[in-house]
PDB file of C-alpha atoms in Angstrom:
ATOM      1  CA  MET T 132     164.789  76.267  43.499  1.00  0.00           C
ATOM      2  CA  LYS T 133     161.811  78.433  42.720  1.00  0.00           C
ATOM      3  CA  LYS T 134     158.810  76.571  41.335  1.00  0.00           C
ATOM      4  CA  LYS T 135     156.512  78.061  38.728  1.00  0.00           C
ATOM      5  CA  ARG T 136     152.935  78.856  39.898  1.00  0.00           C
ATOM      6  CA  GLU T 137     151.421  76.833  37.003  1.00  0.00           C
ATOM      7  CA  ASN T 138     147.734  77.519  36.405  1.00  0.00           C
ATOM      8  CA  VAL T 139     146.443  77.816  39.984  1.00  0.00           C
ATOM      9  CA  TRP T 140     147.434  80.934  41.815  1.00  0.00           C
ATOM     10  CA  LEU T 141     146.954  81.681  45.501  1.00  0.00           C
ATOM     11  CA  ALA T 142     147.453  85.194  46.708  1.00  0.00           C
ATOM     12  CA  VAL T 143     146.741  87.232  49.858  1.00  0.00           C
ATOM     13  CA  ALA T 144     145.860  90.855  50.583  1.00  0.00           C
ATOM     14  CA  GLY T 145     145.848  92.787  53.825  1.00  0.00           C
ATOM     15  CA  LEU T 146     143.483  95.434  54.972  1.00  0.00           C
ATOM     16  CA  VAL T 147     145.329  97.340  57.786  1.00  0.00           C
ATOM     17  CA  MET T 148     143.600 100.272  59.432  1.00  0.00           C
ATOM     18  CA  ASN T 149     145.179 102.795  61.781  1.00  0.00           C
ATOM     19  CA  GLU T 150     143.646 104.441  64.864  1.00  0.00           C
ATOM     20  CA  GLN T 151     142.040 107.170  62.633  1.00  0.00           C
ATOM     21  CA  GLY T 152     140.351 104.591  60.421  1.00  0.00           C
ATOM     22  CA  GLU T 153     142.596 105.169  57.489  1.00  0.00           C
ATOM     23  CA  TRP T 154     143.600 102.221  55.223  1.00  0.00           C
ATOM     24  CA  LEU T 155     147.187 101.232  54.432  1.00  0.00           C
ATOM     25  CA  VAL T 156     147.469 101.326  50.637  1.00  0.00           C
ATOM     26  CA  VAL T 157     150.204 100.974  48.059  1.00  0.00           C
ATOM     27  CA  LYS T 158     150.889 101.845  44.397  1.00  0.00           C
ATOM     28  CA  LYS T 159     152.493  98.984  42.469  1.00  0.00           C
ATOM     29  CA  LYS T 160     155.172  99.507  39.781  1.00  0.00           C
ATOM     30  CA  TYR T 161     153.871  96.763  37.537  1.00  0.00           C
ATOM     31  CA  GLY T 162     150.843  94.741  36.316  1.00  0.00           C
ATOM     32  CA  GLY T 163     147.135  95.515  36.276  1.00  0.00           C
ATOM     33  CA  LEU T 164     147.439  97.595  39.461  1.00  0.00           C
ATOM     34  CA  LYS T 165     150.341  99.696  38.280  1.00  0.00           C
ATOM     35  CA  GLY T 166     149.932 103.312  39.513  1.00  0.00           C
ATOM     36  CA  VAL T 167     146.651 102.773  41.418  1.00  0.00           C
ATOM     37  CA  TRP T 168     146.024 102.473  45.122  1.00  0.00           C
ATOM     38  CA  SER T 169     145.558  98.895  46.216  1.00  0.00           C
ATOM     39  CA  LEU T 170     145.941  96.792  49.314  1.00  0.00           C
ATOM     40  CA  PRO T 171     149.359  95.325  50.098  1.00  0.00           C
ATOM     41  CA  ALA T 172     149.210  91.892  48.441  1.00  0.00           C
ATOM     42  CA  GLY T 173     151.126  89.100  46.865  1.00  0.00           C
ATOM     43  CA  PHE T 174     151.478  85.397  46.251  1.00  0.00           C
ATOM     44  CA  VAL T 175     151.746  82.710  48.939  1.00  0.00           C
ATOM     45  CA  GLU T 176     155.174  81.085  48.751  1.00  0.00           C
ATOM     46  CA  ALA T 177     155.995  77.389  49.194  1.00  0.00           C
ATOM     47  CA  GLY T 178     156.384  76.456  52.822  1.00  0.00           C
ATOM     48  CA  GLU T 179     154.218  79.231  54.239  1.00  0.00           C
ATOM     49  CA  THR T 180     150.602  79.441  55.382  1.00  0.00           C
ATOM     50  CA  VAL T 181     148.230  82.098  54.036  1.00  0.00           C
ATOM     51  CA  ASP T 182     148.358  84.077  57.294  1.00  0.00           C
ATOM     52  CA  GLN T 183     152.192  84.095  57.293  1.00  0.00           C
ATOM     53  CA  ALA T 184     152.091  85.204  53.629  1.00  0.00           C
ATOM     54  CA  VAL T 185     149.843  88.208  54.368  1.00  0.00           C
ATOM     55  CA  GLN T 186     152.023  89.346  57.250  1.00  0.00           C
ATOM     56  CA  ARG T 187     155.138  88.999  55.053  1.00  0.00           C
ATOM     57  CA  GLU T 188     153.559  90.912  52.141  1.00  0.00           C
ATOM     58  CA  VAL T 189     152.395  93.760  54.374  1.00  0.00           C
ATOM     59  CA  LEU T 190     155.823  94.052  55.969  1.00  0.00           C
ATOM     60  CA  GLU T 191     157.728  93.757  52.699  1.00  0.00           C
ATOM     61  CA  GLU T 192     155.594  96.292  50.765  1.00  0.00           C
ATOM     62  CA  THR T 193     155.014  98.909  53.587  1.00  0.00           C
ATOM     63  CA  GLY T 194     157.450  98.314  56.470  1.00  0.00           C
ATOM     64  CA  VAL T 195     154.479  97.754  58.735  1.00  0.00           C
ATOM     65  CA  THR T 196     154.476  94.839  61.202  1.00  0.00           C
ATOM     66  CA  ALA T 197     150.914  93.646  61.608  1.00  0.00           C
ATOM     67  CA  GLU T 198     149.021  90.748  63.202  1.00  0.00           C
ATOM     68  CA  VAL T 199     146.326  88.792  61.346  1.00  0.00           C
ATOM     69  CA  GLY T 200     142.784  89.539  62.557  1.00  0.00           C
ATOM     70  CA  GLU T 201     140.379  87.550  60.365  1.00  0.00           C
ATOM     71  CA  VAL T 202     139.494  86.556  56.854  1.00  0.00           C
ATOM     72  CA  ILE T 203     137.215  89.328  55.461  1.00  0.00           C
ATOM     73  CA  GLY T 204     136.957  88.253  51.810  1.00  0.00           C
ATOM     74  CA  LEU T 205     137.796  85.931  49.026  1.00  0.00           C
ATOM     75  CA  ARG T 206     138.347  86.866  45.386  1.00  0.00           C
ATOM     76  CA  SER T 207     138.304  84.122  42.793  1.00  0.00           C
ATOM     77  CA  GLY T 208     138.507  84.449  39.064  1.00  0.00           C
ATOM     78  CA  VAL T 209     139.720  82.729  35.913  1.00  0.00           C
ATOM     79  CA  ILE T 210     142.183  84.547  33.623  1.00  0.00           C
ATOM     80  CA  GLY T 211     141.949  83.742  29.904  1.00  0.00           C
ATOM     81  CA  ALA T 212     139.807  80.638  30.597  1.00  0.00           C
ATOM     82  CA  GLU T 213     143.017  79.046  31.804  1.00  0.00           C
ATOM     83  CA  ILE T 214     144.489  80.407  35.093  1.00  0.00           C
ATOM     84  CA  SER T 215     142.590  80.098  38.416  1.00  0.00           C
ATOM     85  CA  ASP T 216     143.457  83.313  40.258  1.00  0.00           C
ATOM     86  CA  ASN T 217     142.451  83.242  43.947  1.00  0.00           C
ATOM     87  CA  MET T 218     143.064  85.729  46.719  1.00  0.00           C
ATOM     88  CA  ILE T 219     142.203  85.578  50.436  1.00  0.00           C
ATOM     89  CA  ILE T 220     141.672  89.057  51.949  1.00  0.00           C
ATOM     90  CA  PHE T 221     142.593  89.511  55.637  1.00  0.00           C
ATOM     91  CA  SER T 222     142.081  92.255  58.147  1.00  0.00           C
ATOM     92  CA  LEU T 223     145.256  92.978  60.171  1.00  0.00           C
ATOM     93  CA  PHE T 224     146.098  95.165  63.121  1.00  0.00           C
ATOM     94  CA  CYS T 225     149.370  96.897  63.910  1.00  0.00           C
ATOM     95  CA  SER T 226     151.307  95.085  66.605  1.00  0.00           C
ATOM     96  CA  LYS T 227     153.330  98.169  67.472  1.00  0.00           C
ATOM     97  CA  LYS T 228     153.399 101.922  66.923  1.00  0.00           C
ATOM     98  CA  ILE T 229     154.187 102.844  63.269  1.00  0.00           C
ATOM     99  CA  HIS T 230     156.901 105.426  63.000  1.00  0.00           C
ATOM    100  CA  GLN T 231     157.507 105.490  59.321  1.00  0.00           C
ATOM    101  CA  LEU T 232     156.070 103.778  56.193  1.00  0.00           C
ATOM    102  CA  GLN T 233     158.612 102.242  53.881  1.00  0.00           C
ATOM    103  CA  ALA T 234     157.811 101.377  50.277  1.00  0.00           C
ATOM    104  CA  GLN T 235     159.570  98.298  48.911  1.00  0.00           C
ATOM    105  CA  GLU T 236     161.662  99.803  46.156  1.00  0.00           C
ATOM    106  CA  GLU T 237     161.520  96.868  43.664  1.00  0.00           C
ATOM    107  CA  GLU T 238     157.708  96.690  43.545  1.00  0.00           C
ATOM    108  CA  ILE T 239     156.039  99.775  45.216  1.00  0.00           C
ATOM    109  CA  THR T 240     156.200 103.391  44.181  1.00  0.00           C
ATOM    110  CA  GLU T 241     154.203 104.820  47.104  1.00  0.00           C
ATOM    111  CA  VAL T 242     152.674 103.733  50.453  1.00  0.00           C
ATOM    112  CA  GLN T 243     150.212 105.853  52.459  1.00  0.00           C
ATOM    113  CA  TRP T 244     147.476 105.858  55.032  1.00  0.00           C
ATOM    114  CA  ILE T 245     144.325 107.145  53.243  1.00  0.00           C
ATOM    115  CA  SER T 246     140.719 107.516  54.557  1.00  0.00           C
ATOM    116  CA  PRO T 247     138.062 105.356  52.996  1.00  0.00           C
ATOM    117  CA  ASP T 248     136.221 108.557  51.936  1.00  0.00           C
ATOM    118  CA  GLN T 249     139.249 109.730  50.035  1.00  0.00           C
ATOM    119  CA  LEU T 250     139.812 106.267  48.454  1.00  0.00           C
ATOM    120  CA  GLU T 251     136.258 106.206  47.214  1.00  0.00           C
ATOM    121  CA  ARG T 252     136.631 109.539  45.444  1.00  0.00           C
ATOM    122  CA  ASP T 253     140.062 108.746  43.921  1.00  0.00           C
ATOM    123  CA  PRO T 254     139.848 107.621  40.317  1.00  0.00           C
ATOM    124  CA  GLN T 255     143.306 105.948  40.719  1.00  0.00           C
ATOM    125  CA  VAL T 256     142.141 103.134  42.972  1.00  0.00           C
ATOM    126  CA  SER T 257     141.721  99.376  42.544  1.00  0.00           C
ATOM    127  CA  LYS T 258     138.108  98.495  41.743  1.00  0.00           C
ATOM    128  CA  MET T 259     138.085  96.173  44.753  1.00  0.00           C
ATOM    129  CA  ILE T 260     138.660  98.928  47.249  1.00  0.00           C
ATOM    130  CA  PRO T 261     135.362 100.920  46.780  1.00  0.00           C
ATOM    131  CA  ALA T 262     133.443  97.648  46.730  1.00  0.00           C
ATOM    132  CA  MET T 263     135.049  96.702  50.031  1.00  0.00           C
ATOM    133  CA  ILE T 264     134.328 100.198  51.549  1.00  0.00           C
ATOM    134  CA  GLN T 265     130.649 100.091  50.494  1.00  0.00           C
ATOM    135  CA  HIS T 266     130.281  96.551  51.845  1.00  0.00           C
ATOM    136  CA  LEU T 267     131.933  97.377  55.182  1.00  0.00           C
ATOM    137  CA  ARG T 268     129.699 100.483  55.529  1.00  0.00           C
ATOM    138  CA  SER T 269     126.512  98.590  54.797  1.00  0.00           C
ATOM    139  CA  GLN T 270     127.403  95.528  56.788  1.00  0.00           C
ATOM    140  CA  GLY T 271     125.623  95.421  60.054  1.00  0.00           C
ATOM    141  CA  LEU T 272     124.793  92.550  62.230  1.00  0.00           C
ATOM    142  CA  LYS T 273     122.142  90.394  60.562  1.00  0.00           C
ATOM    143  CA  ARG T 274     119.889  87.930  62.268  1.00  0.00           C
ATOM    144  CA  SER T 275     120.827  84.337  61.525  1.00  0.00           C
ATOM    145  CA  PRO T 276     117.574  82.383  61.147  1.00  0.00           C
ATOM    146  CA  GLN T 277     116.729  79.100  62.972  1.00  0.00           C
ATOM    147  CA  VAL T 278     119.531  78.923  65.426  1.00  0.00           C
ATOM    148  CA  ASN T 279     118.874  76.829  68.522  1.00  0.00           C
ATOM    149  CA  PRO T 280     121.727  76.799  71.072  1.00  0.00           C
ATOM    150  CA  GLY T 281     120.211  73.763  72.717  1.00  0.00           C
ATOM    151  CA  ASP T 282     117.261  73.090  74.939  1.00  0.00           C
ATOM    152  CA  GLN T 283     119.426  72.799  78.058  1.00  0.00           C
ATOM    153  CA  PHE T 284     119.600  76.671  78.221  1.00  0.00           C
ATOM    154  CA  ASN T 285     115.755  77.025  78.445  1.00  0.00           C
ATOM    155  CA  TYR T 286     115.636  80.012  76.099  1.00  0.00           C
ATOM    156  CA  THR T 287     112.090  81.053  75.265  1.00  0.00           C
ATOM    157  CA  SER T 288     113.386  83.307  72.502  1.00  0.00           C
ATOM    158  CA  TYR T 289     116.876  83.285  70.956  1.00  0.00           C
ATOM    159  CA  ASN T 290     118.502  85.219  68.102  1.00  0.00           C
ATOM    160  CA  LEU T 291     122.030  85.166  66.808  1.00  0.00           C
ATOM    161  CA  PHE T 292     123.246  88.265  64.918  1.00  0.00           C
ATOM    162  CA  LEU T 293     126.241  87.888  62.722  1.00  0.00           C
ATOM    163  CA  GLY T 294     128.131  90.255  60.471  1.00  0.00           C
TER     164      GLY T 294
END
């Protein structure tokens, strides 16, 4: 029996990049992202973890088998002052060579590998994608202040740089 999502939604999205640095993107057939490039994404189902959900969604929507890398973002919003809409964004890597992309017929009109430069210039792209591209480009390793790994190491100077 399928249970209704109620007023708290949990979704996942996957950023998959190929060896050329292109992003795996889809065009949905429905909803607010209908006809625009977006990341493969969908809701977490009962009985699965968020990492299982993102792997399933990427595979279902694109035909690509991918392994979860890390959490790279979180989107959280409230729809109509009533629905809590939350999405965890993961980076994924391809676990085997991709021979052919396959769009899920029920939900997806198109699936492609597209360079970040092209995606930034395309007017038919989810607003989240250019923001992600700009953030990833500007993100360097930043010094984390006041980190002491412990006196037992005898460091006279120590810096930790994190992304």
